[in-house]
Every structure is written in structure tokens, then in C-alpha cells.
Amino acid sequence: MSNIQLAHNLKTLRKRHRLTQTDMSARLNISRQAYSNYETGKRTPDLDTLLYLSRFYGVTLNELVLGFSNASGNRIADSRTPYLYCENKETGNSIYLSEEELDFLLRFRSLSRENRQLIAGFLQSASKKTD
């Protein structure tokens, strides 16, 4: 028997973090179709995968599987997380970004190389003034 709430939560969290099924399948080292089966409820992830996903999304295992953060309601479905998870590829450290920070990074990436260099220079100059 599939867990419909888990399937819904996996899809909601993935979209909230602006990831594709291909992104998640690569993280889990499974096929995109296998991951899709998790989100449609055709298959249920094993315990190790559930634990990884709960840490990755910054939610408890209960919240991931059941969707409830407390008696007042469903945190995953009803509200946005204050920070989004990403991983520093060089160090493997976890980084949590606010929506504003994520928006800034996405806009920064879309700029020309020249404009990115201007902003980087400004940030370096501004941080030296605060030191």
C-alpha cells in the first residue's frame, strides 16, 4: 500500500527547492523513473533513502512521511520553508539559503561575466568597509 502523503510531500519539497526529478534521481543514484515512482506512490523509498531525504530537505522523518509538524497542521503542504538546502560541491558542507538569497544567486548567474565581476568587486569592497 502506497503512502499518498509521502508521495505528495516528496513532490512538494522537490518543487519548493527548484529541483527536477532528474536532479533528485542523480542525488539518490537511481533512475529518474524510479524517483518518479516515489512521487506517484507506485514505490516507497527504503529507510536509508527516507533518512537521506529528510536531512536533505531539513524536515523530520515524521514530517516527510506524515506531513505534520505538530497538531496544528501540515507544515510541508501549507507553508514554505524559511531556508532552502544546497551543498557546497567543493567541501560537501550544507548551506541554507533564504528565498531572497536564492533569488539573488539566480539573478547573479543570469548576468554577463562583466556584470558579475562588477558585483563581486562591489561586494569585496563593501565587506572590507565592515571589517
PDB file of N, CA, C and O in Angstrom, residues 42-113:
ATOM      1  N   LYS A  42       3.841   4.740  -6.532  1.00  0.00           N
ATOM      2  CA  LYS A  42       3.958   3.377  -7.063  1.00  0.00           C
ATOM      3  C   LYS A  42       4.987   2.562  -6.289  1.00  0.00           C
ATOM      4  O   LYS A  42       4.885   1.349  -6.214  1.00  0.00           O
ATOM      5  N   ARG A  43       6.000   3.264  -5.749  1.00  0.00           N
ATOM      6  CA  ARG A  43       7.032   2.633  -4.925  1.00  0.00           C
ATOM      7  C   ARG A  43       7.288   3.503  -3.711  1.00  0.00           C
ATOM      8  O   ARG A  43       7.070   4.705  -3.745  1.00  0.00           O
ATOM      9  N   THR A  44       7.787   2.894  -2.652  1.00  0.00           N
ATOM     10  CA  THR A  44       8.132   3.624  -1.438  1.00  0.00           C
ATOM     11  C   THR A  44       9.636   3.523  -1.222  1.00  0.00           C
ATOM     12  O   THR A  44      10.190   2.424  -1.304  1.00  0.00           O
ATOM     13  N   PRO A  45      10.304   4.663  -0.960  1.00  0.00           N
ATOM     14  CA  PRO A  45      11.753   4.612  -0.714  1.00  0.00           C
ATOM     15  C   PRO A  45      12.077   3.770   0.514  1.00  0.00           C
ATOM     16  O   PRO A  45      11.274   3.691   1.450  1.00  0.00           O
ATOM     17  N   ASP A  46      13.255   3.153   0.514  1.00  0.00           N
ATOM     18  CA  ASP A  46      13.680   2.399   1.695  1.00  0.00           C
ATOM     19  C   ASP A  46      14.050   3.374   2.816  1.00  0.00           C
ATOM     20  O   ASP A  46      14.112   4.589   2.606  1.00  0.00           O
ATOM     21  N   LEU A  47      14.293   2.849   3.987  1.00  0.00           N
ATOM     22  CA  LEU A  47      14.534   3.686   5.164  1.00  0.00           C
ATOM     23  C   LEU A  47      15.765   4.582   5.000  1.00  0.00           C
ATOM     24  O   LEU A  47      15.723   5.756   5.353  1.00  0.00           O
ATOM     25  N   ASP A  48      16.846   4.046   4.454  1.00  0.00           N
ATOM     26  CA  ASP A  48      18.048   4.868   4.252  1.00  0.00           C
ATOM     27  C   ASP A  48      17.756   6.048   3.335  1.00  0.00           C
ATOM     28  O   ASP A  48      18.219   7.164   3.574  1.00  0.00           O
ATOM     29  N   THR A  49      16.983   5.818   2.290  1.00  0.00           N
ATOM     30  CA  THR A  49      16.629   6.893   1.362  1.00  0.00           C
ATOM     31  C   THR A  49      15.739   7.916   2.043  1.00  0.00           C
ATOM     32  O   THR A  49      15.923   9.127   1.870  1.00  0.00           O
ATOM     33  N   LEU A  50      14.781   7.453   2.838  1.00  0.00           N
ATOM     34  CA  LEU A  50      13.916   8.380   3.570  1.00  0.00           C
ATOM     35  C   LEU A  50      14.720   9.247   4.535  1.00  0.00           C
ATOM     36  O   LEU A  50      14.480  10.450   4.644  1.00  0.00           O
ATOM     37  N   LEU A  51      15.676   8.641   5.221  1.00  0.00           N
ATOM     38  CA  LEU A  51      16.524   9.403   6.150  1.00  0.00           C
ATOM     39  C   LEU A  51      17.349  10.435   5.395  1.00  0.00           C
ATOM     40  O   LEU A  51      17.478  11.580   5.831  1.00  0.00           O
ATOM     41  N   TYR A  52      17.901  10.047   4.255  1.00  0.00           N
ATOM     42  CA  TYR A  52      18.675  10.995   3.448  1.00  0.00           C
ATOM     43  C   TYR A  52      17.782  12.152   3.008  1.00  0.00           C
ATOM     44  O   TYR A  52      18.168  13.320   3.113  1.00  0.00           O
ATOM     45  N   LEU A  53      16.594  11.846   2.513  1.00  0.00           N
ATOM     46  CA  LEU A  53      15.683  12.883   2.030  1.00  0.00           C
ATOM     47  C   LEU A  53      15.246  13.819   3.155  1.00  0.00           C
ATOM     48  O   LEU A  53      15.144  15.030   2.954  1.00  0.00           O
ATOM     49  N   SER A  54      15.007  13.281   4.328  1.00  0.00           N
ATOM     50  CA  SER A  54      14.596  14.149   5.443  1.00  0.00           C
ATOM     51  C   SER A  54      15.720  15.105   5.823  1.00  0.00           C
ATOM     52  O   SER A  54      15.480  16.290   6.062  1.00  0.00           O
ATOM     53  N   ARG A  55      16.957  14.624   5.831  1.00  0.00           N
ATOM     54  CA  ARG A  55      18.096  15.512   6.114  1.00  0.00           C
ATOM     55  C   ARG A  55      18.295  16.509   4.980  1.00  0.00           C
ATOM     56  O   ARG A  55      18.546  17.686   5.217  1.00  0.00           O
ATOM     57  N   PHE A  56      18.194  16.043   3.762  1.00  0.00           N
ATOM     58  CA  PHE A  56      18.383  16.900   2.592  1.00  0.00           C
ATOM     59  C   PHE A  56      17.401  18.068   2.601  1.00  0.00           C
ATOM     60  O   PHE A  56      17.768  19.207   2.368  1.00  0.00           O
ATOM     61  N   TYR A  57      16.135  17.786   2.889  1.00  0.00           N
ATOM     62  CA  TYR A  57      15.101  18.826   2.875  1.00  0.00           C
ATOM     63  C   TYR A  57      14.979  19.566   4.211  1.00  0.00           C
ATOM     64  O   TYR A  57      14.236  20.542   4.315  1.00  0.00           O
ATOM     65  N   GLY A  58      15.670  19.105   5.232  1.00  0.00           N
ATOM     66  CA  GLY A  58      15.621  19.786   6.519  1.00  0.00           C
ATOM     67  C   GLY A  58      14.305  19.613   7.254  1.00  0.00           C
ATOM     68  O   GLY A  58      13.826  20.530   7.925  1.00  0.00           O
ATOM     69  N   VAL A  59      13.710  18.434   7.112  1.00  0.00           N
ATOM     70  CA  VAL A  59      12.462  18.126   7.817  1.00  0.00           C
ATOM     71  C   VAL A  59      12.673  16.835   8.604  1.00  0.00           C
ATOM     72  O   VAL A  59      13.605  16.080   8.325  1.00  0.00           O
ATOM     73  N   THR A  60      11.823  16.603   9.578  1.00  0.00           N
ATOM     74  CA  THR A  60      11.920  15.352  10.325  1.00  0.00           C
ATOM     75  C   THR A  60      11.384  14.216   9.468  1.00  0.00           C
ATOM     76  O   THR A  60      10.657  14.437   8.483  1.00  0.00           O
ATOM     77  N   LEU A  61      11.725  13.008   9.852  1.00  0.00           N
ATOM     78  CA  LEU A  61      11.211  11.839   9.146  1.00  0.00           C
ATOM     79  C   LEU A  61       9.684  11.808   9.226  1.00  0.00           C
ATOM     80  O   LEU A  61       9.007  11.500   8.237  1.00  0.00           O
ATOM     81  N   ASN A  62       9.137  12.162  10.404  1.00  0.00           N
ATOM     82  CA  ASN A  62       7.680  12.214  10.549  1.00  0.00           C
ATOM     83  C   ASN A  62       7.063  13.218   9.592  1.00  0.00           C
ATOM     84  O   ASN A  62       6.031  12.959   8.978  1.00  0.00           O
ATOM     85  N   GLU A  63       7.679  14.403   9.489  1.00  0.00           N
ATOM     86  CA  GLU A  63       7.151  15.422   8.582  1.00  0.00           C
ATOM     87  C   GLU A  63       7.216  14.949   7.134  1.00  0.00           C
ATOM     88  O   GLU A  63       6.296  15.188   6.355  1.00  0.00           O
ATOM     89  N   LEU A  64       8.288  14.274   6.781  1.00  0.00           N
ATOM     90  CA  LEU A  64       8.426  13.778   5.416  1.00  0.00           C
ATOM     91  C   LEU A  64       7.367  12.739   5.096  1.00  0.00           C
ATOM     92  O   LEU A  64       6.705  12.811   4.060  1.00  0.00           O
ATOM     93  N   VAL A  65       7.174  11.796   5.995  1.00  0.00           N
ATOM     94  CA  VAL A  65       6.243  10.689   5.738  1.00  0.00           C
ATOM     95  C   VAL A  65       4.795  11.081   5.998  1.00  0.00           C
ATOM     96  O   VAL A  65       3.909  10.802   5.194  1.00  0.00           O
ATOM     97  N   LEU A  66       4.557  11.773   7.118  1.00  0.00           N
ATOM     98  CA  LEU A  66       3.187  12.093   7.517  1.00  0.00           C
ATOM     99  C   LEU A  66       2.767  13.505   7.150  1.00  0.00           C
ATOM    100  O   LEU A  66       1.581  13.785   6.986  1.00  0.00           O
ATOM    101  N   GLY A  67       3.735  14.410   7.084  1.00  0.00           N
ATOM    102  CA  GLY A  67       3.439  15.783   6.701  1.00  0.00           C
ATOM    103  C   GLY A  67       3.076  16.697   7.847  1.00  0.00           C
ATOM    104  O   GLY A  67       2.891  17.871   7.629  1.00  0.00           O
ATOM    105  N   PHE A  68       3.016  16.221   9.075  1.00  0.00           N
ATOM    106  CA  PHE A  68       2.592  17.067  10.181  1.00  0.00           C
ATOM    107  C   PHE A  68       3.775  17.468  11.037  1.00  0.00           C
ATOM    108  O   PHE A  68       4.531  16.623  11.497  1.00  0.00           O
ATOM    109  N   SER A  69       3.904  18.785  11.255  1.00  0.00           N
ATOM    110  CA  SER A  69       4.954  19.250  12.153  1.00  0.00           C
ATOM    111  C   SER A  69       4.450  19.299  13.588  1.00  0.00           C
ATOM    112  O   SER A  69       5.207  19.247  14.511  1.00  0.00           O
ATOM    113  N   ASN A  70       3.143  19.438  13.751  1.00  0.00           N
ATOM    114  CA  ASN A  70       2.517  19.428  15.076  1.00  0.00           C
ATOM    115  C   ASN A  70       1.014  19.264  14.885  1.00  0.00           C
ATOM    116  O   ASN A  70       0.545  19.092  13.772  1.00  0.00           O
ATOM    117  N   ALA A  71       0.256  19.361  15.946  1.00  0.00           N
ATOM    118  CA  ALA A  71      -1.191  19.142  15.860  1.00  0.00           C
ATOM    119  C   ALA A  71      -1.910  20.231  15.067  1.00  0.00           C
ATOM    120  O   ALA A  71      -3.036  20.047  14.652  1.00  0.00           O
ATOM    121  N   SER A  72      -1.258  21.373  14.849  1.00  0.00           N
ATOM    122  CA  SER A  72      -1.942  22.487  14.178  1.00  0.00           C
ATOM    123  C   SER A  72      -2.001  22.351  12.672  1.00  0.00           C
ATOM    124  O   SER A  72      -2.733  23.077  12.024  1.00  0.00           O
ATOM    125  N   GLY A  73      -1.190  21.466  12.088  1.00  0.00           N
ATOM    126  CA  GLY A  73      -1.332  21.341  10.642  1.00  0.00           C
ATOM    127  C   GLY A  73      -0.134  20.787   9.919  1.00  0.00           C
ATOM    128  O   GLY A  73       0.831  20.355  10.507  1.00  0.00           O
ATOM    129  N   ASN A  74      -0.226  20.840   8.614  1.00  0.00           N
ATOM    130  CA  ASN A  74       0.723  20.235   7.717  1.00  0.00           C
ATOM    131  C   ASN A  74       1.758  21.256   7.277  1.00  0.00           C
ATOM    132  O   ASN A  74       1.499  22.050   6.408  1.00  0.00           O
ATOM    133  N   ARG A  75       2.934  21.229   7.875  1.00  0.00           N
ATOM    134  CA  ARG A  75       3.970  22.215   7.561  1.00  0.00           C
ATOM    135  C   ARG A  75       4.431  22.120   6.109  1.00  0.00           C
ATOM    136  O   ARG A  75       4.661  23.114   5.451  1.00  0.00           O
ATOM    137  N   ILE A  76       4.565  20.933   5.623  1.00  0.00           N
ATOM    138  CA  ILE A  76       5.089  20.757   4.274  1.00  0.00           C
ATOM    139  C   ILE A  76       4.117  21.292   3.227  1.00  0.00           C
ATOM    140  O   ILE A  76       4.504  22.009   2.319  1.00  0.00           O
ATOM    141  N   ALA A  77       2.869  20.997   3.363  1.00  0.00           N
ATOM    142  CA  ALA A  77       1.910  21.393   2.336  1.00  0.00           C
ATOM    143  C   ALA A  77       1.457  22.838   2.479  1.00  0.00           C
ATOM    144  O   ALA A  77       1.161  23.490   1.492  1.00  0.00           O
ATOM    145  N   ASP A  78       1.408  23.368   3.698  1.00  0.00           N
ATOM    146  CA  ASP A  78       0.780  24.662   3.912  1.00  0.00           C
ATOM    147  C   ASP A  78       1.716  25.860   3.993  1.00  0.00           C
ATOM    148  O   ASP A  78       1.272  26.981   3.914  1.00  0.00           O
ATOM    149  N   SER A  79       2.989  25.647   4.195  1.00  0.00           N
ATOM    150  CA  SER A  79       3.874  26.796   4.333  1.00  0.00           C
ATOM    151  C   SER A  79       5.181  26.538   3.613  1.00  0.00           C
ATOM    152  O   SER A  79       5.526  25.402   3.311  1.00  0.00           O
ATOM    153  N   ARG A  80       5.891  27.589   3.368  1.00  0.00           N
ATOM    154  CA  ARG A  80       7.189  27.488   2.714  1.00  0.00           C
ATOM    155  C   ARG A  80       8.258  27.393   3.786  1.00  0.00           C
ATOM    156  O   ARG A  80       8.170  28.014   4.828  1.00  0.00           O
ATOM    157  N   THR A  81       9.296  26.626   3.497  1.00  0.00           N
ATOM    158  CA  THR A  81      10.398  26.551   4.442  1.00  0.00           C
ATOM    159  C   THR A  81      11.158  27.871   4.410  1.00  0.00           C
ATOM    160  O   THR A  81      11.270  28.499   3.361  1.00  0.00           O
ATOM    161  N   PRO A  82      11.678  28.330   5.546  1.00  0.00           N
ATOM    162  CA  PRO A  82      12.371  29.621   5.564  1.00  0.00           C
ATOM    163  C   PRO A  82      13.698  29.591   4.813  1.00  0.00           C
ATOM    164  O   PRO A  82      14.155  30.602   4.323  1.00  0.00           O
ATOM    165  N   TYR A  83      14.316  28.426   4.706  1.00  0.00           N
ATOM    166  CA  TYR A  83      15.591  28.322   4.019  1.00  0.00           C
ATOM    167  C   TYR A  83      15.592  27.115   3.106  1.00  0.00           C
ATOM    168  O   TYR A  83      14.948  26.104   3.385  1.00  0.00           O
ATOM    169  N   LEU A  84      16.331  27.204   2.033  1.00  0.00           N
ATOM    170  CA  LEU A  84      16.445  26.124   1.074  1.00  0.00           C
ATOM    171  C   LEU A  84      17.838  25.517   1.181  1.00  0.00           C
ATOM    172  O   LEU A  84      18.825  26.217   1.326  1.00  0.00           O
ATOM    173  N   TYR A  85      17.897  24.213   1.061  1.00  0.00           N
ATOM    174  CA  TYR A  85      19.147  23.476   1.216  1.00  0.00           C
ATOM    175  C   TYR A  85      19.924  23.440  -0.094  1.00  0.00           C
ATOM    176  O   TYR A  85      19.365  23.299  -1.165  1.00  0.00           O
ATOM    177  N   CYS A  86      21.223  23.580   0.010  1.00  0.00           N
ATOM    178  CA  CYS A  86      22.099  23.273  -1.111  1.00  0.00           C
ATOM    179  C   CYS A  86      23.405  22.757  -0.514  1.00  0.00           C
ATOM    180  O   CYS A  86      23.605  22.794   0.696  1.00  0.00           O
ATOM    181  N   GLU A  87      24.254  22.270  -1.357  1.00  0.00           N
ATOM    182  CA  GLU A  87      25.501  21.688  -0.876  1.00  0.00           C
ATOM    183  C   GLU A  87      26.667  22.349  -1.576  1.00  0.00           C
ATOM    184  O   GLU A  87      26.647  22.534  -2.790  1.00  0.00           O
ATOM    185  N   ASN A  88      27.680  22.741  -0.811  1.00  0.00           N
ATOM    186  CA  ASN A  88      28.905  23.281  -1.374  1.00  0.00           C
ATOM    187  C   ASN A  88      29.646  22.115  -2.017  1.00  0.00           C
ATOM    188  O   ASN A  88      30.086  21.200  -1.321  1.00  0.00           O
ATOM    189  N   LYS A  89      29.775  22.124  -3.340  1.00  0.00           N
ATOM    190  CA  LYS A  89      30.368  20.994  -4.042  1.00  0.00           C
ATOM    191  C   LYS A  89      31.840  20.787  -3.698  1.00  0.00           C
ATOM    192  O   LYS A  89      32.330  19.679  -3.770  1.00  0.00           O
ATOM    193  N   GLU A  90      32.545  21.858  -3.323  1.00  0.00           N
ATOM    194  CA  GLU A  90      33.964  21.725  -3.005  1.00  0.00           C
ATOM    195  C   GLU A  90      34.187  21.089  -1.639  1.00  0.00           C
ATOM    196  O   GLU A  90      35.090  20.281  -1.474  1.00  0.00           O
ATOM    197  N   THR A  91      33.367  21.447  -0.664  1.00  0.00           N
ATOM    198  CA  THR A  91      33.602  20.961   0.705  1.00  0.00           C
ATOM    199  C   THR A  91      32.577  19.931   1.162  1.00  0.00           C
ATOM    200  O   THR A  91      32.810  19.248   2.144  1.00  0.00           O
ATOM    201  N   GLY A  92      31.439  19.844   0.494  1.00  0.00           N
ATOM    202  CA  GLY A  92      30.382  18.944   0.933  1.00  0.00           C
ATOM    203  C   GLY A  92      29.570  19.492   2.085  1.00  0.00           C
ATOM    204  O   GLY A  92      28.697  18.829   2.608  1.00  0.00           O
ATOM    205  N   ASN A  93      29.854  20.727   2.511  1.00  0.00           N
ATOM    206  CA  ASN A  93      29.128  21.338   3.620  1.00  0.00           C
ATOM    207  C   ASN A  93      27.733  21.756   3.187  1.00  0.00           C
ATOM    208  O   ASN A  93      27.512  22.134   2.035  1.00  0.00           O
ATOM    209  N   SER A  94      26.814  21.732   4.119  1.00  0.00           N
ATOM    210  CA  SER A  94      25.449  22.172   3.852  1.00  0.00           C
ATOM    211  C   SER A  94      25.360  23.686   3.959  1.00  0.00           C
ATOM    212  O   SER A  94      25.989  24.293   4.831  1.00  0.00           O
ATOM    213  N   ILE A  95      24.588  24.275   3.080  1.00  0.00           N
ATOM    214  CA  ILE A  95      24.344  25.709   3.088  1.00  0.00           C
ATOM    215  C   ILE A  95      22.837  25.889   3.005  1.00  0.00           C
ATOM    216  O   ILE A  95      22.175  25.227   2.219  1.00  0.00           O
ATOM    217  N   TYR A  96      22.283  26.781   3.807  1.00  0.00           N
ATOM    218  CA  TYR A  96      20.858  27.057   3.766  1.00  0.00           C
ATOM    219  C   TYR A  96      20.659  28.488   3.297  1.00  0.00           C
ATOM    220  O   TYR A  96      21.246  29.410   3.842  1.00  0.00           O
ATOM    221  N   LEU A  97      19.828  28.666   2.274  1.00  0.00           N
ATOM    222  CA  LEU A  97      19.603  29.975   1.670  1.00  0.00           C
ATOM    223  C   LEU A  97      18.170  30.421   1.889  1.00  0.00           C
ATOM    224  O   LEU A  97      17.240  29.624   1.761  1.00  0.00           O
ATOM    225  N   SER A  98      17.995  31.714   2.160  1.00  0.00           N
ATOM    226  CA  SER A  98      16.646  32.273   2.221  1.00  0.00           C
ATOM    227  C   SER A  98      16.149  32.431   0.788  1.00  0.00           C
ATOM    228  O   SER A  98      16.932  32.363  -0.171  1.00  0.00           O
ATOM    229  N   GLU A  99      14.864  32.667   0.626  1.00  0.00           N
ATOM    230  CA  GLU A  99      14.303  32.907  -0.703  1.00  0.00           C
ATOM    231  C   GLU A  99      14.986  34.109  -1.352  1.00  0.00           C
ATOM    232  O   GLU A  99      15.285  34.100  -2.543  1.00  0.00           O
ATOM    233  N   GLU A 100      15.250  35.159  -0.561  1.00  0.00           N
ATOM    234  CA  GLU A 100      15.907  36.357  -1.078  1.00  0.00           C
ATOM    235  C   GLU A 100      17.315  36.040  -1.580  1.00  0.00           C
ATOM    236  O   GLU A 100      17.728  36.502  -2.652  1.00  0.00           O
ATOM    237  N   GLU A 101      18.053  35.240  -0.803  1.00  0.00           N
ATOM    238  CA  GLU A 101      19.409  34.869  -1.211  1.00  0.00           C
ATOM    239  C   GLU A 101      19.385  34.009  -2.471  1.00  0.00           C
ATOM    240  O   GLU A 101      20.198  34.202  -3.380  1.00  0.00           O
ATOM    241  N   LEU A 102      18.445  33.071  -2.523  1.00  0.00           N
ATOM    242  CA  LEU A 102      18.327  32.224  -3.703  1.00  0.00           C
ATOM    243  C   LEU A 102      17.987  33.062  -4.932  1.00  0.00           C
ATOM    244  O   LEU A 102      18.582  32.888  -5.996  1.00  0.00           O
ATOM    245  N   ASP A 103      17.058  34.004  -4.780  1.00  0.00           N
ATOM    246  CA  ASP A 103      16.694  34.886  -5.887  1.00  0.00           C
ATOM    247  C   ASP A 103      17.908  35.681  -6.353  1.00  0.00           C
ATOM    248  O   ASP A 103      18.152  35.821  -7.555  1.00  0.00           O
ATOM    249  N   PHE A 104      18.690  36.196  -5.400  1.00  0.00           N
ATOM    250  CA  PHE A 104      19.900  36.950  -5.738  1.00  0.00           C
ATOM    251  C   PHE A 104      20.865  36.085  -6.547  1.00  0.00           C
ATOM    252  O   PHE A 104      21.393  36.517  -7.573  1.00  0.00           O
ATOM    253  N   LEU A 105      21.108  34.865  -6.082  1.00  0.00           N
ATOM    254  CA  LEU A 105      22.042  33.983  -6.777  1.00  0.00           C
ATOM    255  C   LEU A 105      21.570  33.640  -8.186  1.00  0.00           C
ATOM    256  O   LEU A 105      22.364  33.617  -9.132  1.00  0.00           O
ATOM    257  N   LEU A 106      20.277  33.379  -8.325  1.00  0.00           N
ATOM    258  CA  LEU A 106      19.749  33.061  -9.648  1.00  0.00           C
ATOM    259  C   LEU A 106      19.878  34.249 -10.594  1.00  0.00           C
ATOM    260  O   LEU A 106      20.240  34.092 -11.764  1.00  0.00           O
ATOM    261  N   ARG A 107      19.598  35.451 -10.092  1.00  0.00           N
ATOM    262  CA  ARG A 107      19.760  36.654 -10.923  1.00  0.00           C
ATOM    263  C   ARG A 107      21.237  36.887 -11.248  1.00  0.00           C
ATOM    264  O   ARG A 107      21.585  37.248 -12.368  1.00  0.00           O
ATOM    265  N   PHE A 108      22.106  36.688 -10.260  1.00  0.00           N
ATOM    266  CA  PHE A 108      23.552  36.862 -10.456  1.00  0.00           C
ATOM    267  C   PHE A 108      24.046  35.934 -11.566  1.00  0.00           C
ATOM    268  O   PHE A 108      24.799  36.351 -12.452  1.00  0.00           O
ATOM    269  N   ARG A 109      23.618  34.684 -11.533  1.00  0.00           N
ATOM    270  CA  ARG A 109      24.050  33.717 -12.546  1.00  0.00           C
ATOM    271  C   ARG A 109      23.601  34.089 -13.954  1.00  0.00           C
ATOM    272  O   ARG A 109      24.241  33.708 -14.918  1.00  0.00           O
ATOM    273  N   SER A 110      22.502  34.816 -14.058  1.00  0.00           N
ATOM    274  CA  SER A 110      21.990  35.174 -15.383  1.00  0.00           C
ATOM    275  C   SER A 110      22.686  36.398 -15.977  1.00  0.00           C
ATOM    276  O   SER A 110      22.481  36.723 -17.139  1.00  0.00           O
ATOM    277  N   LEU A 111      23.526  37.089 -15.196  1.00  0.00           N
ATOM    278  CA  LEU A 111      24.225  38.277 -15.664  1.00  0.00           C
ATOM    279  C   LEU A 111      25.394  37.911 -16.578  1.00  0.00           C
ATOM    280  O   LEU A 111      25.912  36.798 -16.544  1.00  0.00           O
ATOM    281  N   SER A 112      25.832  38.913 -17.343  1.00  0.00           N
ATOM    282  CA  SER A 112      27.034  38.737 -18.152  1.00  0.00           C
ATOM    283  C   SER A 112      28.235  38.605 -17.222  1.00  0.00           C
ATOM    284  O   SER A 112      28.188  39.006 -16.053  1.00  0.00           O
ATOM    285  N   ARG A 113      29.303  38.087 -17.743  1.00  0.00           N
ATOM    286  CA  ARG A 113      30.524  37.926 -16.942  1.00  0.00           C
ATOM    287  C   ARG A 113      30.998  39.279 -16.416  1.00  0.00           C
ATOM    288  O   ARG A 113      31.404  39.406 -15.256  1.00  0.00           O
TER     289      ARG A 113
END
